[in-house]
Amino acid sequence: MVTKNYLDSYAQSLEKPAEFWLDAARNISWSTPPQQAIDSSRAPLYGWFPDGVLNTSYNALDRHVEAGRGDQDALIYDSAMLGIKRSYTYAELTGLVAQFAGVLRSRGVGKGDRVVIYMPMIPEAAIAMLATARLGAVHSVVFGGFAPKELAARIRDAAPAVVVTASGGVEPSRRIEYLPAVKEAIGLAGTPDLPVLVKAREGFASSVADHAGWLDWDTEMSVAVPAAPVDVKATDPLYILYTSGTTGAPKGVVRDNGGYAVALSWSMENIYDVCPGDVMWTASDVGWVVGHSYIVYGPLLAGATTVIYEGKPVGTPDAGAFWRVIQDHRVNVLFTAPTALRAIRKADPEAKLLERYDISSLRTLFAAGERLDTDTFHWASRVLGVPVVDHWWQTETGWAICANPRGLDDLPIKAGSPSVPMPGFRLNIVDGSGGDVENGTEGNIVLGLPLPPGTLTTLWRDDERYISSYLQAFEGYYATGDSGYRDEEGYLYVMGRTDDIINVAGHRLSTGAMEQVIGQHPAVAECAVIGLADPLKGQRPSGYVVLKSGVDVPEEILVKDLVALVRRDIGAVADFKHVTVVEALPKTRSGKILRKTMRQIADGDEYTVPSTIEDFAVIEKLIETLRPAAAGD
Ligand code: COA
Ligand code: AMP
C-alpha cells in the first residue's frame, strides 16, 4: 500500500519503484493489466509496463461513460477571439472521437501509423488527437505558429499517413491561413499527394474546395462508421512531439501509452489535486507538451472537465480575460505560463479587473514553461489569494520533474523554487565532470536512470541521437540541459539552460535554428543568436551578424530582410526582431562562439572571459556595441 505523503511516496518510488508504479497503474483500465513495471532489457533505453495492454483514448473517454458520467462535461471550448462557448459531455466527446477515428480508418490509418495534426485551439484538435490514439496510431501535433518549413521538417521525419488541419487560426491582429501553409509544407516535404483533412472555419480565404483531393472534416464525419478502441502495448508510441534541439533539426520526443497514462493519472490526483468532476483549465496550446498533458490527456484521464481556450491573457478583450473564463466555467485549477501572468500584471498592475468577476471556484494556480520569477509569484499570490505553484518540466519528461504536490501534502511553497522532485525522478546536481556538488552550489541538473513512467522513451527512429543528446554527458544520468542548485531542504532552484535553447513567452526555441536561417542571407559571413532577458517574455532572441567583406547593404534593409527570413522559415512566434551588425564575434581558439559571454555582456551581468579566447580586442569592441544596442531595444 502506498502512503499518502510526499516524503514517503518519494522514498518508496525510489526504493521500490515496481511496487510504487504498479500500484499507481491500478487507476488505469487495462485490457491486460501489467505484472511487470520496468523493462531494462534495452538499457539505457527503458520501457514501462512491458506486458500491459490498453487504449489511452478509451481510458480518457469511454470508461467514464461506462462509469455513469456520460452527462458530465468533458470539454469546454471558449473562444475569446470569436465569442463562442460550447461544451461537450463525455458521451458526446466519445461519440465524436469514435466517429473521427472512423474517418481516419477509412483513409487507411491503422496501428502505428502517424497522423500530423496542425490545428488551432479548437475542440477538433483534441478530437483528432484522441481519435488517432483510439486507432493505436501515433499523432504528431505541430504548433500553429510554426512556419511551413518547420511543418515540412516534421512531416518529413514522421512520415504521416494523413495530415489533419483547419482553415486557420485567429490571432488578435490577423487571421492565419493554414491551408496555403500546409500545401507549401507537403510540397517541401516531397509528399504533395499526402491526404489532407480540413475542418472548415468561417472567415478564411482558402477552403478545402481550392485543393483537389483534400477532404472536408464535416462531410467525412457524416458518412464515417465509428471505430472502437484498438488495444496497444503499453510500450507502443502514443505520440511524437517535436521540440527544439540545439541544432536546426527538431527532436521527435516519443511518448508511450501505458507509462504516460499512469504518470499523468498519478499527477492529476497528487500534484494538481484534481478529481473527477473538477474543472482544470490549462491556458497553453495543444501544440506544446503542456497542452498534450494537461489540456487533453491528464484532465480526461482523471474524469475532470478541461477547457480549450482560444484567446490571449490580454487584449481579448482585456486583462480580465482569464478571470472571466474562471468565473464562466467554474475553473478549480488554472495552469499557465509566467509570461501570461506578467502580461496581465503589466496591463492591470492592481488586478482591478478581478473586481468584476467571481473567481471563488479557483483553488490553485500552477505555472510552468519558464521560471516563475519572484515578483510575479508574489503578485499572483497576493491578487488571487490562492496557492501559486511553480513546477518545472520539459517536453521530454511529459510531466513535472519538480513540483509542490498539492494532493499529497501541504509542503511550504518557496518563492523562486519549483519545490521538490516528484516520484521516480532521481534528481541530482553535478559539476562539469559529473561529480556531486554541495547544496547551494549551481551545477547541471541531471536525473538518474531509469526515468519514471511518462517520460520520453527515445527520439523518433533515432535511439542514437537520444543517447548522444541526453545520456552521454553524465554517466548513468539523463542531462536536463538546465542548471540550478538545491537548498538545505532539498528545494530546487532552476537558473537557466546550459545550451543554446531559449524560452520566449514560454515557447521553446533553438537559437541554432535561427542562426541557420540567418546564415543563408548572401550578405552574412557569420552570425550568433542569443537570448536576452526580457521583462515580459522572459527571453527574446537577438541576432549579431558579421558581414562578408565588400558587402555594402544599408543596415536597416539587412535587418528587415533577416527579420522577415526568420519569420518566414521558423514563424512569427520566434519573435525575432533585433539584429546588430558587429565587426567580429568572440571565439575560442577552437572557433566556438562565446554566446554565453555575449549574453552576459548584453544583459549587463558579471562575466569571465575564458582563457581560450582568440582575441580580447573583439570582446572589448563588443562591449561597446552590445550594451547600448541591448539597452536601446
Ligand atoms: N499561430 C500563428 N501565429 C501565432 C500563434 C499561433 N498559434 N501564436 C502566436 N503567434 C504569433 C503572434 O500573432 C505574434 O505575431 P506578430 O509578431 O505578427 O504580432 C507572434 O507570434 C508572437 O506572439 P506571442 O508570443 O503571442 O506574443 P504577443 O506579444 O502577441 O503576446 C503574450 C505576448 C505574453 C500575451 C503571449 O506570448 C502569451 O499569451 N504567452 C503565453 C504563451 C503560453 O501560454 N505558453 C505556454 C507554453 S507552456
Ligand atoms: P519545454 O520543453 O518547451 O517545456 O521547455 C522546457 C524548458 O523550459 C526547461 O528545460 C526549462 O529550461 C524551462 N522551464 C520549464 N518550466 C520551468 C520552470 N518551472 N522553471 C524554470 N524553467 C522552466
XYZ file of C-alpha atoms and ligand atoms in Angstrom:
704
model
C 0.000 0.000 0.000
C 1.372 3.407 -0.952
C 1.285 6.050 1.767
C -0.136 9.490 1.034
C 2.537 11.924 1.987
C 5.302 13.390 -0.067
C 8.383 12.097 1.725
C 7.164 8.512 1.983
C 5.835 8.477 -1.562
C 9.096 9.818 -2.938
C 11.190 7.400 -0.900
C 9.050 4.443 -1.922
C 9.206 5.411 -5.603
C 12.999 5.214 -5.463
C 13.379 2.208 -3.169
C 10.575 0.072 -4.565
C 9.759 1.556 -7.965
C 7.967 -1.547 -9.263
C 5.629 -1.674 -6.286
C 5.015 2.067 -6.389
C 4.180 2.297 -10.094
C 2.232 -0.963 -10.315
C 0.085 0.426 -7.534
C -0.376 3.703 -9.447
C -1.226 1.656 -12.568
C -4.438 0.493 -10.871
C -6.031 3.842 -11.746
C -5.912 2.871 -15.399
C -8.253 0.404 -17.125
C -6.134 -2.206 -18.873
C -7.125 -4.884 -21.357
C -4.224 -6.821 -19.839
C -3.038 -5.378 -16.522
C 0.752 -5.241 -16.255
C 2.598 -7.594 -13.927
C 5.999 -6.114 -14.677
C 6.892 -2.472 -14.082
C 10.270 -1.745 -15.686
C 11.792 -3.336 -18.747
C 15.577 -2.877 -18.529
C 16.448 -5.312 -21.297
C 17.486 -2.484 -23.664
C 19.170 -0.248 -21.079
C 19.948 2.631 -21.247
C 16.629 2.640 -23.109
C 13.906 1.669 -20.656
C 10.274 0.736 -21.066
C 7.380 0.752 -18.589
C 4.760 -1.965 -18.094
C 6.043 -4.157 -20.957
C 3.289 -6.770 -20.544
C 0.434 -4.258 -20.153
C -2.148 -3.740 -22.900
C -4.550 -0.770 -23.038
C -6.027 2.015 -25.116
C -5.341 5.556 -23.910
C -8.333 7.106 -25.681
C -10.635 4.529 -24.045
C -9.166 5.492 -20.680
C -9.724 9.185 -21.391
C -13.293 8.806 -22.637
C -15.332 5.567 -22.824
C -14.560 4.341 -19.354
C -16.033 7.483 -17.797
C -19.210 6.997 -19.830
C -19.333 3.355 -18.715
C -18.882 4.510 -15.120
C -22.057 6.640 -15.440
C -20.517 10.042 -16.064
C -21.563 10.360 -19.702
C -23.562 13.520 -18.984
C -20.714 15.342 -17.282
C -18.836 17.956 -19.280
C -15.581 16.607 -20.628
C -14.506 19.596 -22.672
C -15.472 23.257 -22.768
C -14.447 25.352 -25.750
C -14.220 29.058 -25.024
C -13.120 31.326 -27.841
C -12.412 34.827 -26.625
C -11.414 35.544 -30.223
C -14.827 34.703 -31.671
C -17.114 34.977 -28.649
C -18.080 31.285 -28.799
C -18.692 28.971 -25.819
C -19.556 25.327 -26.278
C -19.390 22.302 -24.047
C -19.180 18.596 -24.825
C -20.216 15.882 -22.400
C -18.158 12.723 -22.047
C -20.802 10.859 -24.073
C -20.709 13.450 -26.879
C -16.948 13.652 -26.981
C -16.618 9.861 -27.019
C -19.065 9.732 -29.958
C -17.190 12.394 -31.928
C -13.825 10.793 -31.287
C -15.105 7.354 -32.331
C -16.599 8.915 -35.470
C -13.408 10.748 -36.403
C -11.417 7.587 -35.724
C -13.744 6.014 -38.317
C -12.798 8.796 -40.758
C -9.098 8.192 -40.206
C -9.536 4.437 -40.526
C -11.392 4.893 -43.812
C -8.312 6.747 -45.058
C -6.122 3.799 -44.187
C -4.818 4.878 -40.782
C -4.068 1.895 -38.557
C -1.989 0.902 -35.546
C 1.433 2.553 -35.562
C 0.684 4.913 -38.494
C 1.397 8.583 -37.941
C -1.090 11.437 -38.180
C 0.242 15.005 -38.265
C -2.166 17.486 -36.683
C -1.714 21.193 -37.480
C -4.615 22.932 -35.816
C -5.565 25.996 -33.822
C -7.169 25.845 -30.380
C -10.496 24.321 -31.360
C -12.137 21.156 -29.983
C -11.384 19.296 -33.218
C -7.673 19.422 -32.338
C -8.308 17.321 -29.220
C -10.782 15.136 -31.118
C -8.161 14.414 -33.782
C -5.559 13.515 -31.130
C -7.885 11.201 -29.234
C -9.183 9.613 -32.465
C -5.628 8.849 -33.550
C -4.931 7.289 -30.159
C -8.164 5.280 -30.429
C -6.778 3.515 -33.506
C -3.449 2.816 -31.827
C -1.915 5.262 -34.298
C 0.632 7.941 -33.379
C -0.115 11.656 -33.533
C 2.315 14.438 -34.014
C 0.799 17.824 -33.294
C 2.588 20.822 -34.787
C 2.039 24.219 -33.151
C 0.054 26.537 -35.441
C 2.560 29.358 -35.019
C 5.254 27.388 -36.880
C 6.013 28.266 -40.488
C 5.611 25.828 -43.433
C 9.313 24.904 -43.365
C 9.070 23.751 -39.741
C 5.880 21.830 -40.537
C 7.636 20.258 -43.534
C 10.583 19.117 -41.380
C 8.139 17.331 -39.053
C 6.178 15.764 -41.924
C 9.417 14.523 -43.453
C 10.566 12.937 -40.197
C 7.260 11.470 -39.011
C 6.146 10.289 -42.488
C 2.431 10.503 -41.672
C -0.399 8.726 -43.492
C -2.626 11.811 -43.182
C -2.418 15.479 -42.198
C -5.344 16.929 -40.227
C -5.766 20.684 -40.258
C -8.304 23.517 -40.186
C -8.916 26.581 -42.351
C -6.868 28.644 -39.970
C -6.252 30.226 -36.612
C -7.367 33.553 -35.227
C -4.779 35.909 -33.763
C -5.808 39.282 -32.313
C -4.225 41.185 -35.194
C -4.993 38.849 -38.069
C -6.286 35.525 -39.382
C -3.658 32.899 -40.047
C -4.470 30.918 -43.194
C -3.374 27.325 -42.595
C -4.224 25.753 -45.954
C -1.592 27.552 -48.057
C 0.934 26.724 -45.316
C 0.009 23.021 -45.384
C 0.144 22.989 -49.187
C 3.610 24.515 -49.130
C 4.770 22.174 -46.361
C 3.706 18.947 -48.076
C 5.405 20.224 -51.216
C 8.615 20.994 -49.337
C 8.457 17.610 -47.633
C 8.278 15.926 -51.041
C 4.836 14.444 -50.330
C 2.485 16.709 -52.334
C -0.176 13.978 -52.575
C -0.441 13.340 -48.844
C -4.146 13.167 -47.868
C -5.218 16.319 -46.001
C -8.374 16.508 -43.869
C -9.680 20.014 -43.232
C -12.005 21.291 -40.531
C -13.675 24.285 -42.198
C -13.919 27.535 -40.252
C -15.688 30.662 -41.373
C -13.855 33.791 -42.405
C -10.838 32.313 -44.174
C -9.858 32.933 -47.776
C -8.720 29.428 -48.674
C -11.052 26.431 -48.404
C -10.889 22.702 -48.986
C -12.565 23.224 -52.363
C -9.427 25.017 -53.589
C -7.325 21.909 -53.116
C -8.016 18.921 -55.319
C -8.174 15.689 -53.361
C -8.335 17.276 -49.912
C -11.152 16.121 -47.660
C -13.699 18.062 -45.666
C -13.970 17.093 -41.983
C -17.753 17.529 -41.737
C -18.507 15.624 -44.930
C -16.278 12.739 -43.897
C -17.777 12.675 -40.395
C -21.286 12.436 -41.804
C -20.561 9.144 -43.563
C -17.992 7.538 -41.247
C -18.567 4.368 -39.257
C -17.450 4.829 -35.622
C -14.296 2.945 -34.680
C -13.789 1.013 -31.438
C -10.630 1.452 -29.348
C -7.720 -0.686 -30.545
C -5.566 -2.445 -27.957
C -1.919 -1.442 -27.928
C 1.051 -2.445 -25.842
C 1.840 -0.056 -23.015
C 5.210 0.497 -24.664
C 3.751 1.384 -28.076
C 4.058 5.062 -29.001
C 1.099 7.384 -28.380
C 2.659 10.458 -29.915
C 5.728 12.153 -31.276
C 6.185 15.748 -30.208
C 8.940 17.692 -31.896
C 10.879 20.108 -29.761
C 13.823 22.400 -30.290
C 17.227 20.880 -30.001
C 20.477 22.775 -30.184
C 20.749 22.180 -33.925
C 18.233 23.198 -36.570
C 16.730 19.679 -36.735
C 13.926 19.324 -34.168
C 13.945 16.318 -31.872
C 10.999 13.915 -32.104
C 10.248 13.092 -28.487
C 8.457 9.729 -28.310
C 5.840 9.132 -25.633
C 4.459 5.695 -24.840
C 0.867 4.786 -23.969
C 0.982 2.953 -20.628
C 3.661 4.841 -18.733
C 2.174 8.168 -19.789
C -1.365 7.223 -18.731
C -0.133 6.034 -15.334
C 2.104 9.039 -14.680
C -0.493 11.600 -15.773
C -3.161 9.938 -13.736
C -0.863 9.980 -10.673
C -0.059 13.644 -11.284
C -3.696 14.702 -11.603
C -4.537 13.339 -8.194
C -1.351 14.083 -6.328
C 0.194 17.170 -7.925
C -2.853 19.077 -9.193
C -5.349 17.638 -6.708
C -7.956 17.348 -9.461
C -10.719 14.790 -9.006
C -13.461 13.556 -11.331
C -15.897 16.416 -11.962
C -13.384 19.186 -11.205
C -12.593 21.763 -13.885
C -8.981 22.198 -14.952
C -8.004 24.931 -17.346
C -4.579 24.898 -18.882
C -4.059 28.112 -20.820
C -1.486 26.815 -23.263
C -1.756 25.328 -26.751
C -2.212 21.728 -27.879
C 0.981 22.211 -29.898
C 3.105 22.171 -26.742
C 3.723 19.398 -24.253
C 1.750 21.292 -21.607
C -1.239 21.122 -23.936
C -0.791 17.401 -24.624
C -0.535 16.529 -20.955
C -2.870 18.993 -19.259
C -5.328 20.235 -21.868
C -6.012 16.829 -23.372
C -4.820 13.656 -21.667
C -4.406 14.480 -17.958
C -7.813 16.033 -17.218
C -9.663 13.478 -19.336
C -7.842 10.507 -17.841
C -8.909 11.878 -14.452
C -12.562 12.241 -15.490
C -12.350 16.004 -14.999
C -13.514 18.793 -17.314
C -10.921 20.507 -19.466
C -11.138 23.967 -21.039
C -9.852 24.736 -24.537
C -9.315 28.485 -24.629
C -8.800 30.279 -27.907
C -7.574 33.643 -26.766
C -4.793 35.551 -25.069
C -4.281 36.682 -21.497
C -4.567 40.321 -22.551
C -6.273 42.134 -25.389
C -9.061 39.573 -25.883
C -10.634 41.880 -24.887
C -8.642 42.945 -21.829
C -6.517 41.760 -18.904
C -9.627 40.341 -17.204
C -9.944 37.549 -19.811
C -8.537 34.837 -17.522
C -10.751 35.892 -14.621
C -13.792 35.823 -16.931
C -13.026 32.254 -18.031
C -12.511 31.124 -14.426
C -15.875 32.586 -13.482
C -17.824 31.369 -16.514
C -16.655 27.761 -16.273
C -16.155 27.495 -12.510
C -12.484 26.636 -13.000
C -10.883 24.931 -9.976
C -7.294 24.736 -11.183
C -5.583 27.104 -13.606
C -2.266 26.267 -15.217
C -0.495 28.948 -17.213
C 2.917 30.312 -18.167
C 4.541 33.083 -16.087
C 4.729 35.275 -19.185
C 0.913 35.331 -19.317
C 0.794 36.492 -15.692
C 3.374 39.174 -16.428
C 1.304 40.354 -19.393
C -1.799 40.638 -17.175
C 0.141 42.413 -14.456
C 1.621 44.878 -16.930
C -1.836 45.776 -18.254
C -3.603 45.788 -14.887
C -0.996 46.121 -12.107
C -3.520 46.134 -9.260
C -5.716 43.470 -10.880
C -8.653 45.851 -10.725
C -10.487 43.851 -13.375
C -10.740 40.998 -10.867
C -13.445 43.003 -9.077
C -15.806 42.302 -11.983
C -15.600 38.537 -11.631
C -16.346 35.808 -9.129
C -13.311 33.544 -9.105
C -14.172 31.795 -5.839
C -14.050 28.382 -7.579
C -10.271 28.733 -8.061
C -8.230 26.596 -5.649
C -4.721 26.681 -7.108
C -2.696 28.387 -9.809
C 0.094 26.343 -11.398
C 2.827 27.889 -13.544
C 5.440 26.298 -15.815
C 7.237 26.737 -19.099
C 9.862 29.061 -17.662
C 10.972 30.137 -14.196
C 8.264 31.862 -12.176
C 10.128 34.990 -11.122
C 9.598 36.008 -7.511
C 7.908 39.348 -8.326
C 5.265 37.647 -10.428
C 4.895 34.882 -7.825
C 4.225 37.409 -5.045
C 1.899 39.459 -7.232
C -0.199 36.450 -8.313
C -0.330 35.093 -4.748
C -1.492 38.471 -3.451
C -4.144 39.266 -6.037
C -5.597 35.759 -6.319
C -5.324 34.681 -2.698
C -4.716 31.018 -3.634
C -1.524 28.924 -3.571
C 0.659 29.680 -6.588
C 2.707 26.641 -7.532
C 5.708 26.765 -9.837
C 6.613 23.411 -11.322
C 9.461 22.522 -13.598
C 9.426 20.134 -16.522
C 10.208 19.710 -20.185
C 8.720 18.288 -23.374
C 10.941 15.278 -22.802
C 9.626 14.431 -19.337
C 5.911 14.851 -20.141
C 5.048 15.768 -16.555
C 6.612 17.654 -13.685
C 10.110 16.734 -12.549
C 9.766 19.063 -9.569
C 6.538 20.355 -8.087
C 4.698 21.034 -4.893
C 2.259 18.106 -4.789
C -0.968 19.715 -3.600
C -2.862 16.449 -3.402
C -0.289 14.808 -1.148
C 0.816 17.324 1.410
C 0.893 20.935 2.457
C 4.586 21.402 1.749
C 5.761 25.006 2.099
C 5.950 26.966 -1.139
C 9.165 28.952 -1.581
C 9.280 31.882 -3.983
C 11.613 31.180 -6.905
C 11.618 27.406 -6.457
C 9.554 24.717 -8.207
C 9.904 22.786 -4.919
C 10.901 19.132 -4.756
C 11.394 16.145 -7.071
C 8.382 14.065 -7.984
C 8.318 10.280 -7.574
C 10.797 8.405 -9.694
C 12.914 11.436 -10.562
C 16.352 10.815 -9.014
C 17.369 14.446 -9.129
C 20.994 15.392 -8.690
C 23.200 18.411 -9.338
C 26.633 17.712 -10.749
C 29.628 19.703 -11.890
C 31.100 19.570 -15.390
C 32.836 16.266 -14.708
C 29.810 14.584 -13.172
C 30.787 14.987 -9.510
C 28.110 15.850 -6.934
C 28.051 19.486 -5.860
C 27.108 20.769 -2.426
C 23.759 22.284 -1.600
C 23.712 25.921 -2.620
C 26.202 25.391 -5.454
C 24.941 25.730 -9.017
C 25.553 22.866 -11.410
C 23.983 20.725 -14.121
C 20.619 19.290 -13.168
C 20.592 15.585 -14.004
C 18.173 12.719 -13.430
C 19.279 9.197 -12.543
C 18.193 6.400 -14.877
C 15.731 4.901 -15.368
C 13.420 7.880 -15.642
C 9.922 7.322 -14.248
C 6.900 6.404 -16.397
C 5.519 9.083 -18.718
C 8.932 10.391 -19.778
C 10.362 10.053 -23.273
C 11.344 6.566 -24.317
C 13.587 7.688 -27.187
C 13.697 10.092 -30.140
C 11.648 9.052 -33.152
C 13.580 6.423 -35.090
C 16.828 7.721 -33.624
C 17.949 5.903 -30.479
C 21.482 7.080 -31.126
C 20.558 10.757 -31.080
C 18.600 10.159 -27.878
C 21.631 8.590 -26.241
C 24.125 11.144 -27.540
C 21.914 14.153 -26.748
C 20.828 13.199 -23.263
C 22.611 10.184 -21.805
C 26.265 10.573 -22.701
C 27.260 13.792 -20.940
C 26.977 12.310 -17.441
C 27.304 8.556 -16.952
C 24.124 6.996 -15.565
C 22.146 10.190 -15.845
C 19.731 11.947 -18.173
C 21.002 15.528 -18.668
C 18.130 18.012 -18.475
C 20.104 20.837 -20.113
C 19.100 23.087 -17.220
C 21.353 24.373 -14.465
C 20.396 25.104 -10.896
C 21.017 24.404 -7.237
C 19.313 22.863 -4.217
C 18.864 24.414 -0.815
C 19.331 22.638 2.530
C 15.749 21.363 2.437
C 16.100 19.833 -0.996
C 14.157 22.558 -2.824
C 15.399 23.112 -6.362
C 16.136 26.483 -7.960
C 16.343 26.364 -11.762
C 18.647 29.069 -13.097
C 18.611 28.584 -16.886
C 19.699 26.447 -19.811
C 23.241 25.236 -20.327
C 22.751 25.009 -24.091
C 21.511 27.176 -26.955
C 17.827 26.754 -26.282
C 15.883 29.854 -25.330
C 12.436 30.352 -23.940
C 10.401 33.167 -25.495
C 6.986 33.740 -23.881
C 7.029 30.127 -22.682
C 7.853 28.891 -26.210
C 10.982 26.786 -26.512
C 13.115 27.810 -29.470
C 16.534 26.981 -30.799
C 18.963 29.821 -31.410
C 20.878 27.349 -33.606
C 17.869 27.061 -35.903
C 17.649 30.863 -36.157
C 21.367 31.068 -36.924
C 20.904 28.566 -39.739
C 18.211 30.747 -41.282
C 20.223 33.977 -40.931
C 23.333 32.289 -42.289
C 21.510 31.762 -45.617
C 21.477 35.507 -46.330
C 24.030 36.343 -49.030
C 25.451 39.302 -47.068
C 26.085 37.347 -43.856
C 29.510 35.861 -43.206
C 28.688 34.546 -39.750
C 26.208 35.132 -37.006
C 25.201 34.361 -33.458
C 21.744 34.476 -31.914
C 21.449 34.747 -28.156
C 18.535 35.059 -25.759
C 18.486 38.345 -23.864
C 16.485 38.893 -20.690
C 13.059 40.369 -21.416
C 10.729 41.715 -18.734
C 7.565 40.365 -20.432
C 8.591 37.301 -22.396
C 11.400 36.056 -20.139
C 13.806 35.995 -23.059
C 13.897 37.392 -26.565
C 16.214 36.438 -29.389
C 18.814 38.922 -30.518
C 20.997 38.372 -33.577
C 24.569 39.548 -34.201
C 25.908 39.357 -37.715
C 29.282 39.834 -39.319
C 29.015 40.901 -42.948
C 31.009 39.389 -45.789
C 33.817 41.700 -46.797
C 32.941 44.083 -49.574
C 29.207 43.840 -48.864
C 27.511 47.179 -48.878
C 23.877 46.885 -47.722
C 22.180 49.592 -45.672
C 21.798 48.194 -42.149
C 18.017 48.910 -41.938
C 17.396 46.886 -45.085
C 19.535 43.997 -43.903
C 17.782 43.942 -40.539
C 14.358 43.914 -42.225
C 15.443 41.080 -44.528
C 16.764 38.954 -41.679
C 13.691 39.511 -39.508
C 11.479 38.537 -42.457
C 13.594 35.429 -43.150
C 13.252 34.087 -39.593
C 9.530 34.834 -39.634
C 9.164 33.005 -42.949
C 11.247 29.960 -42.070
C 10.559 29.491 -38.352
C 7.448 31.535 -37.624
C 6.142 34.724 -36.051
C 6.247 33.007 -32.694
C 10.068 33.248 -32.632
C 9.549 36.973 -32.134
C 12.867 37.658 -33.817
C 13.054 41.418 -34.234
C 16.545 42.567 -33.269
C 19.744 42.351 -35.283
C 23.031 44.150 -34.731
C 25.879 44.247 -37.210
C 29.204 43.661 -35.454
C 32.780 43.630 -36.722
C 33.593 40.188 -35.314
C 32.211 37.576 -32.933
C 34.188 36.490 -29.871
C 35.528 32.962 -30.295
C 37.682 30.467 -28.534
C 40.841 29.312 -30.259
C 38.956 26.262 -31.473
C 36.396 28.527 -33.168
C 33.494 28.181 -30.723
C 31.456 31.377 -30.479
C 31.212 32.606 -26.874
C 27.455 33.053 -26.828
C 27.229 32.908 -23.061
C 29.766 35.709 -22.661
C 27.929 37.775 -25.269
C 24.671 37.296 -23.396
C 26.245 38.309 -20.114
C 27.766 41.422 -21.679
C 24.474 42.416 -23.319
C 22.450 41.779 -20.150
C 24.996 43.747 -18.098
C 25.770 40.678 -15.954
C 29.136 39.732 -14.481
C 31.175 37.677 -16.908
C 34.500 35.995 -17.149
C 36.256 35.666 -20.460
C 37.610 32.138 -20.942
C 41.379 31.962 -21.213
C 40.983 30.237 -24.570
C 39.595 33.407 -26.170
C 41.125 34.127 -29.549
C 41.183 37.897 -29.469
C 40.404 40.102 -26.456
C 40.008 43.161 -28.686
C 36.855 41.568 -30.132
C 35.330 41.380 -26.673
C 36.197 44.986 -25.928
C 34.634 46.117 -29.173
C 31.526 44.039 -28.421
C 31.065 45.634 -25.027
C 30.859 48.977 -26.788
C 28.327 47.667 -29.312
C 26.194 45.214 -27.342
C 25.417 47.199 -24.229
C 23.921 50.251 -25.986
C 22.200 48.031 -28.580
C 20.572 45.901 -25.878
C 19.591 48.917 -23.788
C 18.046 50.621 -26.783
C 15.838 47.630 -27.702
N -0.437 30.776 -34.780
C 0.083 31.747 -35.550
N 0.789 32.788 -35.062
C 0.941 32.836 -33.744
C 0.421 31.864 -32.865
C -0.303 30.796 -33.435
N -0.822 29.814 -32.718
N 0.750 32.193 -31.596
C 1.446 33.329 -31.676
N 1.560 33.723 -32.959
C 2.199 34.932 -33.482
C 1.506 36.183 -32.956
O 0.416 36.572 -33.748
C 2.627 37.211 -32.993
O 2.743 37.659 -34.329
P 3.099 39.182 -34.662
O 4.596 39.278 -34.429
O 2.720 39.316 -36.089
O 2.303 40.032 -33.746
C 3.877 36.387 -32.683
O 3.530 35.016 -32.989
C 4.292 36.446 -31.213
O 3.129 36.080 -30.474
P 3.032 35.929 -28.907
O 4.113 35.047 -28.395
O 1.629 35.521 -28.575
O 3.375 37.370 -28.371
P 2.470 38.620 -28.146
O 3.418 39.753 -27.943
O 1.417 38.725 -29.180
O 1.750 38.306 -26.739
C 1.829 37.209 -24.547
C 2.505 38.198 -25.523
C 2.666 37.127 -23.293
C 0.437 37.722 -24.251
C 1.745 35.859 -25.235
O 3.034 35.468 -25.635
C 1.177 34.746 -24.389
O -0.010 34.601 -24.219
N 2.052 33.869 -23.897
C 1.686 32.686 -23.198
C 2.193 31.568 -24.018
C 1.887 30.258 -23.383
O 0.840 30.033 -22.847
N 2.834 29.388 -23.458
C 2.607 28.149 -22.819
C 3.696 27.236 -23.052
S 3.581 26.162 -21.681
P 9.581 22.797 -22.925
O 10.227 21.562 -23.400
O 9.063 23.674 -24.015
O 8.538 22.528 -21.868
O 10.711 23.665 -22.231
C 11.427 23.093 -21.178
C 12.389 24.073 -20.613
O 11.700 25.228 -20.152
C 13.094 23.533 -19.398
O 14.207 22.731 -19.742
C 13.479 24.806 -18.668
O 14.618 25.403 -19.235
C 12.287 25.692 -18.925
N 11.297 25.567 -17.847
C 10.090 24.960 -17.906
N 9.435 25.087 -16.722
C 10.252 25.768 -15.903
C 10.158 26.206 -14.533
N 9.079 25.979 -13.813
N 11.228 26.854 -14.010
C 12.329 27.096 -14.751
N 12.465 26.727 -16.043
C 11.444 26.072 -16.618
